[in-house]
Coordinates of C-alpha atoms and ligand atoms in Angstrom, one line a residue:
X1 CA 36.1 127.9 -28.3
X2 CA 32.9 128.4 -30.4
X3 CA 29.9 125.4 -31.3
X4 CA 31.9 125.0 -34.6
X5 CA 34.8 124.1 -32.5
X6 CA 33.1 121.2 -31.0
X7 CA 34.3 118.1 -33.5
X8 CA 34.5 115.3 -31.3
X9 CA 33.4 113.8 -27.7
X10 CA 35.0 111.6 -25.5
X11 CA 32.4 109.7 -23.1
X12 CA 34.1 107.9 -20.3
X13 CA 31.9 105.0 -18.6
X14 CA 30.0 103.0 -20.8
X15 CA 27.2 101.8 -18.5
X16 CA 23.8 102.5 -18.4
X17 CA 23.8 106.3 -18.4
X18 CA 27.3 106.6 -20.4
X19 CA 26.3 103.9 -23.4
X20 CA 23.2 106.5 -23.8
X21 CA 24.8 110.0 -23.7
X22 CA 27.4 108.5 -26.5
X23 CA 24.4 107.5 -28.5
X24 CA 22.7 110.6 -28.2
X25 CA 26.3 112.2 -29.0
X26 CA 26.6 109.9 -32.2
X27 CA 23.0 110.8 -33.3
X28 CA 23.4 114.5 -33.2
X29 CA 26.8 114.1 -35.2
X30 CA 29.8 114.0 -33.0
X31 CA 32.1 111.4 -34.0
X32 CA 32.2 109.3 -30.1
X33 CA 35.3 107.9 -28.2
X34 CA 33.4 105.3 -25.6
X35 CA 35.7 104.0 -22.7
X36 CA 35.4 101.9 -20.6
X37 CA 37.6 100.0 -17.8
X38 CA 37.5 96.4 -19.7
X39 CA 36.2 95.1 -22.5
X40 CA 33.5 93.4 -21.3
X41 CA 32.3 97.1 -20.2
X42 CA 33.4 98.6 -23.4
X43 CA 31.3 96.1 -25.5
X44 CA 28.4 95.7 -23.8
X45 CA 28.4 99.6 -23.7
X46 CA 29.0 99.0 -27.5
X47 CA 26.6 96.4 -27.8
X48 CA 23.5 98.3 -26.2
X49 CA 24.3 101.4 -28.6
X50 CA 24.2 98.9 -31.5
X51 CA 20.8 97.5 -30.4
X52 CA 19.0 100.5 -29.5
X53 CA 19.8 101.7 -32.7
X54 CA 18.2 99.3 -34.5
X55 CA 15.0 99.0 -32.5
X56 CA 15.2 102.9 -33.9
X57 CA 15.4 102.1 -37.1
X58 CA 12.6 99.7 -36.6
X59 CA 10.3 102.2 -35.4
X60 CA 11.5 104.6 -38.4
X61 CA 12.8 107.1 -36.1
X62 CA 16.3 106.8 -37.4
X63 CA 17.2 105.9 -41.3
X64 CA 19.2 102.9 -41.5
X65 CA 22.0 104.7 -43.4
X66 CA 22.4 106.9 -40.1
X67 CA 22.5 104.0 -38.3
X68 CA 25.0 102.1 -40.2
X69 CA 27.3 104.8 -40.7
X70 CA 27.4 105.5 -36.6
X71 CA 27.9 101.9 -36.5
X72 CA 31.0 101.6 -39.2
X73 CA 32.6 105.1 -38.8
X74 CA 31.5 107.4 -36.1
X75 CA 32.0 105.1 -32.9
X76 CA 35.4 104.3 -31.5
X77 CA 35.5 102.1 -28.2
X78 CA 38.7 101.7 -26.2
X79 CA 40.0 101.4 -23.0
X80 CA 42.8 102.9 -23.3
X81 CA 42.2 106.6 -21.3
X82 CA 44.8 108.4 -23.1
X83 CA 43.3 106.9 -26.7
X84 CA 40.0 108.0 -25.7
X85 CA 40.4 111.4 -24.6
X86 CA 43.6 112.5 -26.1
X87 CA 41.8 114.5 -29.3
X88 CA 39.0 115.2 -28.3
X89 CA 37.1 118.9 -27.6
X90 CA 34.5 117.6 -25.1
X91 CA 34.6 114.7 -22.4
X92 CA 32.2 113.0 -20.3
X93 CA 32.7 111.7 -17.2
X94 CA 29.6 109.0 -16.5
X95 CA 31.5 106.8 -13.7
X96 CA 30.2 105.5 -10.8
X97 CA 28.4 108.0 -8.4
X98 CA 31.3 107.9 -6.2
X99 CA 33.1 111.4 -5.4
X100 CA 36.6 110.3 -4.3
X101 CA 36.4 108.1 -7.8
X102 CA 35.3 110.8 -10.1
X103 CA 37.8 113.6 -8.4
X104 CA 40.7 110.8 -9.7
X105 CA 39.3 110.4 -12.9
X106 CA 39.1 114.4 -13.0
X107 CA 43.0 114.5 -12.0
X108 CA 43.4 111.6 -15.1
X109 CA 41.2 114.0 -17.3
X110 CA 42.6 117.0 -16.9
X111 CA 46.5 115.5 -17.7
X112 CA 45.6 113.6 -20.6
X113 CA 43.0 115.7 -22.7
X114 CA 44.0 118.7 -24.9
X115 CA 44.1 121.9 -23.0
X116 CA 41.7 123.5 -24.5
X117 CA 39.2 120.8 -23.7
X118 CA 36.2 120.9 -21.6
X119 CA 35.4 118.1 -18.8
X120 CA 31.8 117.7 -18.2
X121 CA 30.5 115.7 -15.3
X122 CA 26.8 113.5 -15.2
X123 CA 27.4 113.3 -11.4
X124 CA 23.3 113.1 -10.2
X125 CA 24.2 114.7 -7.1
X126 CA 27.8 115.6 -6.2
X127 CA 30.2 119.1 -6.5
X128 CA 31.2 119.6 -9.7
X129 CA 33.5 122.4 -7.7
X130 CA 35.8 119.5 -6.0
X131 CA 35.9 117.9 -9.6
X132 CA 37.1 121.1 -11.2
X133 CA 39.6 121.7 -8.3
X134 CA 41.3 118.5 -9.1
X135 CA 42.4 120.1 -12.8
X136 CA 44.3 122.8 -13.7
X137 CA 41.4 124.2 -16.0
X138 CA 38.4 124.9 -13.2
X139 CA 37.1 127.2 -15.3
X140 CA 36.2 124.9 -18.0
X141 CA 35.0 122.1 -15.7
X142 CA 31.0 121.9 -15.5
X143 CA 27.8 119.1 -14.7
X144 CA 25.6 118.0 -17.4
X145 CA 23.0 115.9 -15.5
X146 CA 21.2 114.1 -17.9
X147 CA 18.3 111.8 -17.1
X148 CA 17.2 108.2 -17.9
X149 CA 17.2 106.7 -20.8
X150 CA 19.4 109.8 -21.9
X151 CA 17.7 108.9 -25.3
X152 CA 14.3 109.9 -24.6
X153 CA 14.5 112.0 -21.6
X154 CA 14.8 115.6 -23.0
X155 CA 16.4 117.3 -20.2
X156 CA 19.9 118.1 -19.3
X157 CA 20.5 120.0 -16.2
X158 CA 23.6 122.1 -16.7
X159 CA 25.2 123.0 -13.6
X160 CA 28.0 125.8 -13.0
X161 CA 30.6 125.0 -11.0
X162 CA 32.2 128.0 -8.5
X163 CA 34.7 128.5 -11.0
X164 CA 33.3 127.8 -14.0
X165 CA 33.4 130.4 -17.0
X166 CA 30.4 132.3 -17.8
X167 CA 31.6 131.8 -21.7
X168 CA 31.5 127.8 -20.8
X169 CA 28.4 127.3 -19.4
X170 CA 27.0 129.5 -22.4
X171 CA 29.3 127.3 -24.9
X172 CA 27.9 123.8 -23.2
X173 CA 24.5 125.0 -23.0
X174 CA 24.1 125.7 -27.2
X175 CA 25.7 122.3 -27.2
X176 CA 23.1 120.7 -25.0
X177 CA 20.6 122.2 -27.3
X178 CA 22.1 120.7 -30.6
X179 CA 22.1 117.1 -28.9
X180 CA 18.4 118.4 -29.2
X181 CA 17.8 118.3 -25.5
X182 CA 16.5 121.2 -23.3
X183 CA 19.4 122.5 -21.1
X184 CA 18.2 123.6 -17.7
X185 CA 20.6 126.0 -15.7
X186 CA 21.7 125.4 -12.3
X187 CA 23.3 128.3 -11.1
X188 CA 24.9 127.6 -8.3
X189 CA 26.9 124.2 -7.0
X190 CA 24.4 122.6 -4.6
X191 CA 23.9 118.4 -4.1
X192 CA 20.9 116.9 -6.2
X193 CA 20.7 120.3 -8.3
X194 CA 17.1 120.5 -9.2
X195 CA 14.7 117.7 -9.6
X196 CA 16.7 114.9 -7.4
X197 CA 17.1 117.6 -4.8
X198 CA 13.3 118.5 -4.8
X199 CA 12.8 114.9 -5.1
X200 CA 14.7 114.0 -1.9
X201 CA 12.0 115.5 0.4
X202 CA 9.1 113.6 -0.8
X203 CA 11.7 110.6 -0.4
X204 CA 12.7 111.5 3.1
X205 CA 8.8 111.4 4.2
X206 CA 7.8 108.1 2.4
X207 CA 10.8 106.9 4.2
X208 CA 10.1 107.9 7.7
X209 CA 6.4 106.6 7.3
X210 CA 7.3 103.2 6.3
X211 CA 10.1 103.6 9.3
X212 CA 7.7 104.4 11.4
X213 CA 5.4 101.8 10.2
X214 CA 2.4 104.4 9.7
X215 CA 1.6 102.8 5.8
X216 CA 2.9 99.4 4.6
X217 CA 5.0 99.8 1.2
X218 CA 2.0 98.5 -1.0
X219 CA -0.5 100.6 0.0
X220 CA 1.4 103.7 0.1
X221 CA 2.4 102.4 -3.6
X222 CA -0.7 101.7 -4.6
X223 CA -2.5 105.1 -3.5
X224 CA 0.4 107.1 -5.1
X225 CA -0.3 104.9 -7.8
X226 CA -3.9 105.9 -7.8
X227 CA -2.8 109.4 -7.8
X228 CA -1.7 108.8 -11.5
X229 CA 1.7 108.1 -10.9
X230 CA 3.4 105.1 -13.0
X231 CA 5.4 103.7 -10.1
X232 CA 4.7 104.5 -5.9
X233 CA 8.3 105.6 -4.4
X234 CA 9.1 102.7 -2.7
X235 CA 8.8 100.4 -6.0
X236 CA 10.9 103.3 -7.6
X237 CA 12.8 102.9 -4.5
X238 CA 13.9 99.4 -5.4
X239 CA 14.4 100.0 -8.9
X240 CA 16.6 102.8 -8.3
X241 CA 18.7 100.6 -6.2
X242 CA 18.4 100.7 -2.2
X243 CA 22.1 101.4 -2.1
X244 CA 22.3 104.4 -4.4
X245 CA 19.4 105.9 -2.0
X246 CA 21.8 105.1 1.0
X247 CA 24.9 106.8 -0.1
X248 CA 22.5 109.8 -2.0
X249 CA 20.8 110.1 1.6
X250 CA 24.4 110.0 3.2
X251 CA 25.8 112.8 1.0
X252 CA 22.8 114.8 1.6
X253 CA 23.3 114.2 5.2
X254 CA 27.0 115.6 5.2
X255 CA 26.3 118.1 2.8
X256 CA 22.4 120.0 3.5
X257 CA 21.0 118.4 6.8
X258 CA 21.1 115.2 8.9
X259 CA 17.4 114.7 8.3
X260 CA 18.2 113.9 4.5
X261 CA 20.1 110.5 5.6
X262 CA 18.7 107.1 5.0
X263 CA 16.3 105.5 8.2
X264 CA 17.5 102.4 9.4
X265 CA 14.9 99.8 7.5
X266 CA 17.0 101.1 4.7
X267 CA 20.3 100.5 6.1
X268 CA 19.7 97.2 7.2
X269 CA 18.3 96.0 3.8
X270 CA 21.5 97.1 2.1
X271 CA 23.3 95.3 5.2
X272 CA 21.4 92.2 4.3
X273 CA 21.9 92.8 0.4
X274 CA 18.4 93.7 -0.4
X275 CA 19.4 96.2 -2.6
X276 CA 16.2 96.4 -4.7
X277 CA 15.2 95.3 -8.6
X278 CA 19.4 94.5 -9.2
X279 CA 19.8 91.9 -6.3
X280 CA 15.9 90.6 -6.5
X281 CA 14.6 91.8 -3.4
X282 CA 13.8 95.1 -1.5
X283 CA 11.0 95.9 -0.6
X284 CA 9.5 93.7 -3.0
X285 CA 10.3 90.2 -4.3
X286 CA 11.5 90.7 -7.9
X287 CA 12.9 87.6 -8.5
X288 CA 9.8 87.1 -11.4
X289 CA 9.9 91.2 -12.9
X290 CA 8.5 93.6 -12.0
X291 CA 6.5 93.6 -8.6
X292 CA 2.3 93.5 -8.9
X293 CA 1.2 96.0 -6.7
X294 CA -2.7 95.3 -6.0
X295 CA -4.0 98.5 -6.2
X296 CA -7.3 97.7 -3.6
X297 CA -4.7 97.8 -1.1
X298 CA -4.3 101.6 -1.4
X299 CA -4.7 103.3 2.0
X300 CA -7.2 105.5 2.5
X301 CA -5.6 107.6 5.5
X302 CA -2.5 109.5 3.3
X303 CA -3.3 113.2 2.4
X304 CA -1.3 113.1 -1.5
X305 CA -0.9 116.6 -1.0
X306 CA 2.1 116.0 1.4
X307 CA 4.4 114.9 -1.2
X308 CA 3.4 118.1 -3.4
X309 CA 3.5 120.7 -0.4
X310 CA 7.4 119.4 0.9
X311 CA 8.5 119.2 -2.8
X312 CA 7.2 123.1 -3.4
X313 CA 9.3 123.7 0.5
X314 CA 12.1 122.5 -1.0
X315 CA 11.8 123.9 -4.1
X316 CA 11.8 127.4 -2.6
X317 CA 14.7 126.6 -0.5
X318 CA 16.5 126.4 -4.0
X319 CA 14.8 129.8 -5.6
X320 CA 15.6 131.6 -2.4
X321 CA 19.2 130.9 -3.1
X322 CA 19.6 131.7 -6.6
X323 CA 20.2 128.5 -7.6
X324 CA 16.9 128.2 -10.3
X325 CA 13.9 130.2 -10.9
X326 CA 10.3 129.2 -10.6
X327 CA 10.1 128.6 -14.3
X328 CA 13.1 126.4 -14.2
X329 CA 11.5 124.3 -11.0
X330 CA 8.7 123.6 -13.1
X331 CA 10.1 122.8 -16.4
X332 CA 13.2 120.7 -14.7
X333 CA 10.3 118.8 -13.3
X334 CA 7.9 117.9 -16.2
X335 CA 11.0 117.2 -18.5
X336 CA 13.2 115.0 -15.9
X337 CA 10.5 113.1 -14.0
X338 CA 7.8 113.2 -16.0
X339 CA 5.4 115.0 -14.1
X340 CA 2.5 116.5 -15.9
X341 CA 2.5 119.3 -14.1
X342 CA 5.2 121.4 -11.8
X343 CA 4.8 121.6 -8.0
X344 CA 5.1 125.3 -8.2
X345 CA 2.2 125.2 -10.9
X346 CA 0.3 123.5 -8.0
X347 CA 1.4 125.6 -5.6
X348 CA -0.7 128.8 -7.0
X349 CA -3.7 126.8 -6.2
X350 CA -3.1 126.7 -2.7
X351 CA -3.7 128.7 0.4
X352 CA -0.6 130.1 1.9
X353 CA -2.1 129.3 5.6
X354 CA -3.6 125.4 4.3
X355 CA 0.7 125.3 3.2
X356 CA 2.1 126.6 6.0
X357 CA 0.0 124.5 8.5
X358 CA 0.3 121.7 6.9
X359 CA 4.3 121.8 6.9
X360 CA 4.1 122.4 10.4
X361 CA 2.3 119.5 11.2
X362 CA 4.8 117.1 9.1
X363 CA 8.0 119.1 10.6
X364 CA 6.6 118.4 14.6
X365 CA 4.6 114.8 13.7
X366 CA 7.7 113.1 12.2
X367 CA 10.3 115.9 13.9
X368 CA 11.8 117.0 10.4
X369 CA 13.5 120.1 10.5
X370 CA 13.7 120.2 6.5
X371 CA 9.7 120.6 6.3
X372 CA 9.2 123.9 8.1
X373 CA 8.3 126.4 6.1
X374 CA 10.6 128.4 4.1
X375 CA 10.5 132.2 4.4
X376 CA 9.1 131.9 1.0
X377 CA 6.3 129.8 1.8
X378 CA 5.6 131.7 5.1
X379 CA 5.2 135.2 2.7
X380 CA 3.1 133.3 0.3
X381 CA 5.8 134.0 -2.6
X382 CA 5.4 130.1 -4.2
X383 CA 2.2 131.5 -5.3
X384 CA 3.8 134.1 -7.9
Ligands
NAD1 N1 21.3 105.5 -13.6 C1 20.6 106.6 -13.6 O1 19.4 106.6 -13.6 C2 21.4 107.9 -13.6 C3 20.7 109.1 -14.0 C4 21.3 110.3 -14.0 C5 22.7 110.3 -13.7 N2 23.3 109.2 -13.3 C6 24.7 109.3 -12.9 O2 25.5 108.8 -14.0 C7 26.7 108.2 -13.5 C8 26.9 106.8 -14.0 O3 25.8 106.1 -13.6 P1 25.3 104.7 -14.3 O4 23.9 104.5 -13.8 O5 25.5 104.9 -15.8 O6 26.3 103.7 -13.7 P2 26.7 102.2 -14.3 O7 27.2 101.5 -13.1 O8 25.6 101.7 -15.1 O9 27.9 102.6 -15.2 C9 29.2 103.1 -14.8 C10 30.2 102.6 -15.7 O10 31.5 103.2 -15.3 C11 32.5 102.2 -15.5 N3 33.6 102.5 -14.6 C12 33.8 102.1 -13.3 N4 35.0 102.6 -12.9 C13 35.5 103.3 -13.9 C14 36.6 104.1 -14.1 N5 37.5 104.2 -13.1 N6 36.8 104.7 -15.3 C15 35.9 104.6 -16.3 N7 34.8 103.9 -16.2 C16 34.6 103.3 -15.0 C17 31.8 100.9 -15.1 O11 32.5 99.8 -15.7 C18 30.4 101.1 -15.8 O12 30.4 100.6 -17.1 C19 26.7 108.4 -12.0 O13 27.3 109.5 -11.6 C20 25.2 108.5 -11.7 O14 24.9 109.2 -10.5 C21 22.7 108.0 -13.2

């Protein structure tokens, strides 16, 4: 199959990630067929396309002939499966971030789309290997991780499966690039890929400070805040949803290391149902919006440094496997989190013994194997 091959798309999951990839789909050309389990799902999915559209066309980012003709011709919404997916040359799975779930819907896939059509996963985290084993067609099974709001965020990690075909990943990538996003390979099948793997250390040791009651959630918050970020992890922590950091932790636990698992404060909120901004309280009350975070209470006893030097760690954890390359750290980075700069950029700056000794201190003070230095930090090779 060639670019020019590619005539329509099958999204499958029309929530807050899937409503967006079909819209970016519709915008870029590709006729859409949007599914979801009910209708309710199917037309609010429907519903939110509809709506962002017009806020574009308000802005004048989109002419209102595009927009109207998305509207009347190019969007089909069903939910029936074998409707959605049964001519199509693409699909999208963007289900729930459960694996036993999407391997199912992989099986359902692989039975009811065309043979020659490709499956694509937007799994944040999980094998795209065990999804391409459930089909007969591994080869054409891949991840396309895009981020949120898939309509503004420009990148699209594209992640090869064990089996998938070198001519596949090439084929998806050029298709990435006419959605006009910036594909970013992952080379290898590993949980988190990129950016939410290199984002999962900084999380682990936010977590086991507030565990340990070291900092209070607000002034942690603030100070990162004060570090010119737009929201301190444990705010970002709610808004992502306490629960999807539990089961992310857990299947980071299974998968890389135990010290990746949730601490028990965590737990025991999603026990309780404090699952963050969706059930009105986490860590913070959001019964009234968004939380106000009074930025005098920043602490004055966190190095910020900390958060950099365990995401570079873990950064070269992933370079040292072949999985990325230092350019692809950096640029994954700035495009999917919004950095301004990449840790590895910031890495150059620093002193291979200031690194090292400080990642020793983390891995013995909060007894986390995952900080100790990799053998790339120990030769000083983050600095090239
Ligand atoms: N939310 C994010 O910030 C984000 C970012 C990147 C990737 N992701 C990934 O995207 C995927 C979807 O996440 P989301 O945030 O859009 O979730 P969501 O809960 O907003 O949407 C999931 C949708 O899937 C539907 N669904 C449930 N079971 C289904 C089934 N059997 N068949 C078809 N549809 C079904 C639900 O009705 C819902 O509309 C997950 O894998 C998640 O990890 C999420």
């Amino acid at each position: 199959m060639t670019l020019d091959d590619i005539h329509t798309i099958a999204v499958i999951g029309a929530g807050d990630m899937g409503h967006g990839i079909a819209e970016v789909a519709l915008l870029a050309g590709y006729p859409v067929r949007l599914y979801d389990i009910n209708e309710e799902a199917v037309h609010h999915g429907v519903d939110r396309i509809f709506n962002s559209l017009d806020r574009m066309v308000k802005k004048g980012k989109v002419p209102v002939e595009l927009a109207e003709q998305i509207k009347s011709q190019r969007l089909f919404s069903t939910t029936d499966l074998e409707e959605a997916v049964s001519k199509v040359d693409i699909v999208v799975e963007v289900v729930p971030e459960v694996l036993e779930l999407k391997k199912q819907i992989f099986r359902k896939l692989d039975s009811l789309a065309p043979r020659h059509a490709l499956l694509l996963s937007n799994t944040s985290t999980m094998s795209i290997t065990e999804m391409g084993n459930m089909t007969g067609r591994p080869g054409q099974v891949l991840g396309t991780h895009f981020f949120n709001p898939p309509v503004i965020m420009k990148l699209v990690e594209v992640i090869r499966g064990d089996d998938t075909a070198d001519e596949v990943v090439q084929l998806v990538t050029r298709w990435v690039e006419k959605l006009n996003k910036v594909p970013v390979p992952v080379k290898k099948d590993t949980p988190g890929f990129i950016v939410n793997r290199i984002n999962a250390a900084p999380a682990v040791l936010f977590q086991v400070i507030v565990e340990r009651c070291e900092l209070e959630p607000e002034p942690l918050d603030a100070f990162m805040r004060t570090t010119g970020l737009p929201i301190g992890p444990c705010e970002l922590t709610d808004y992502v949803g306490i629960d999807v950091m539990v089961n992310v932790g857990a299947y980071f636990a299974e998968k890389l290391h135990p010290n990746y698992g949730a601490p028990s404060h965590l737990i025991k909120m999603v026990e309780t149902g404090k699952l963050g901004k969706k059930s009105g309280q986490g860590y913070y009350d959001w019964s009234n919006g968004r939380p106000r975070i009074d930025l005098s209470k920043a602490t004055k006893e966190f190095n910020p440094q900390f958060p950099i030097f365990v995401q570079i760690n873990e950064a070269c954890k992933l370079i040292e496997e072949g999985i990325c390359s230092v350019d692809d750290v950096d640029r994954a980075i700035v495009l999917g989190s919004g950095a301004r700069v990449g840790p590895m950029q910031i890495g150059r700056t620093v002193a291979k013994l200031e690194m090292v000794n400080q990642l020793n201190f983390l891995a013995s003070h909060y007894n986390m194997e995952i900080f100790k230095p990799t053998r790339t930090v120990l030769e000083g090779g983050y600095k090239h």
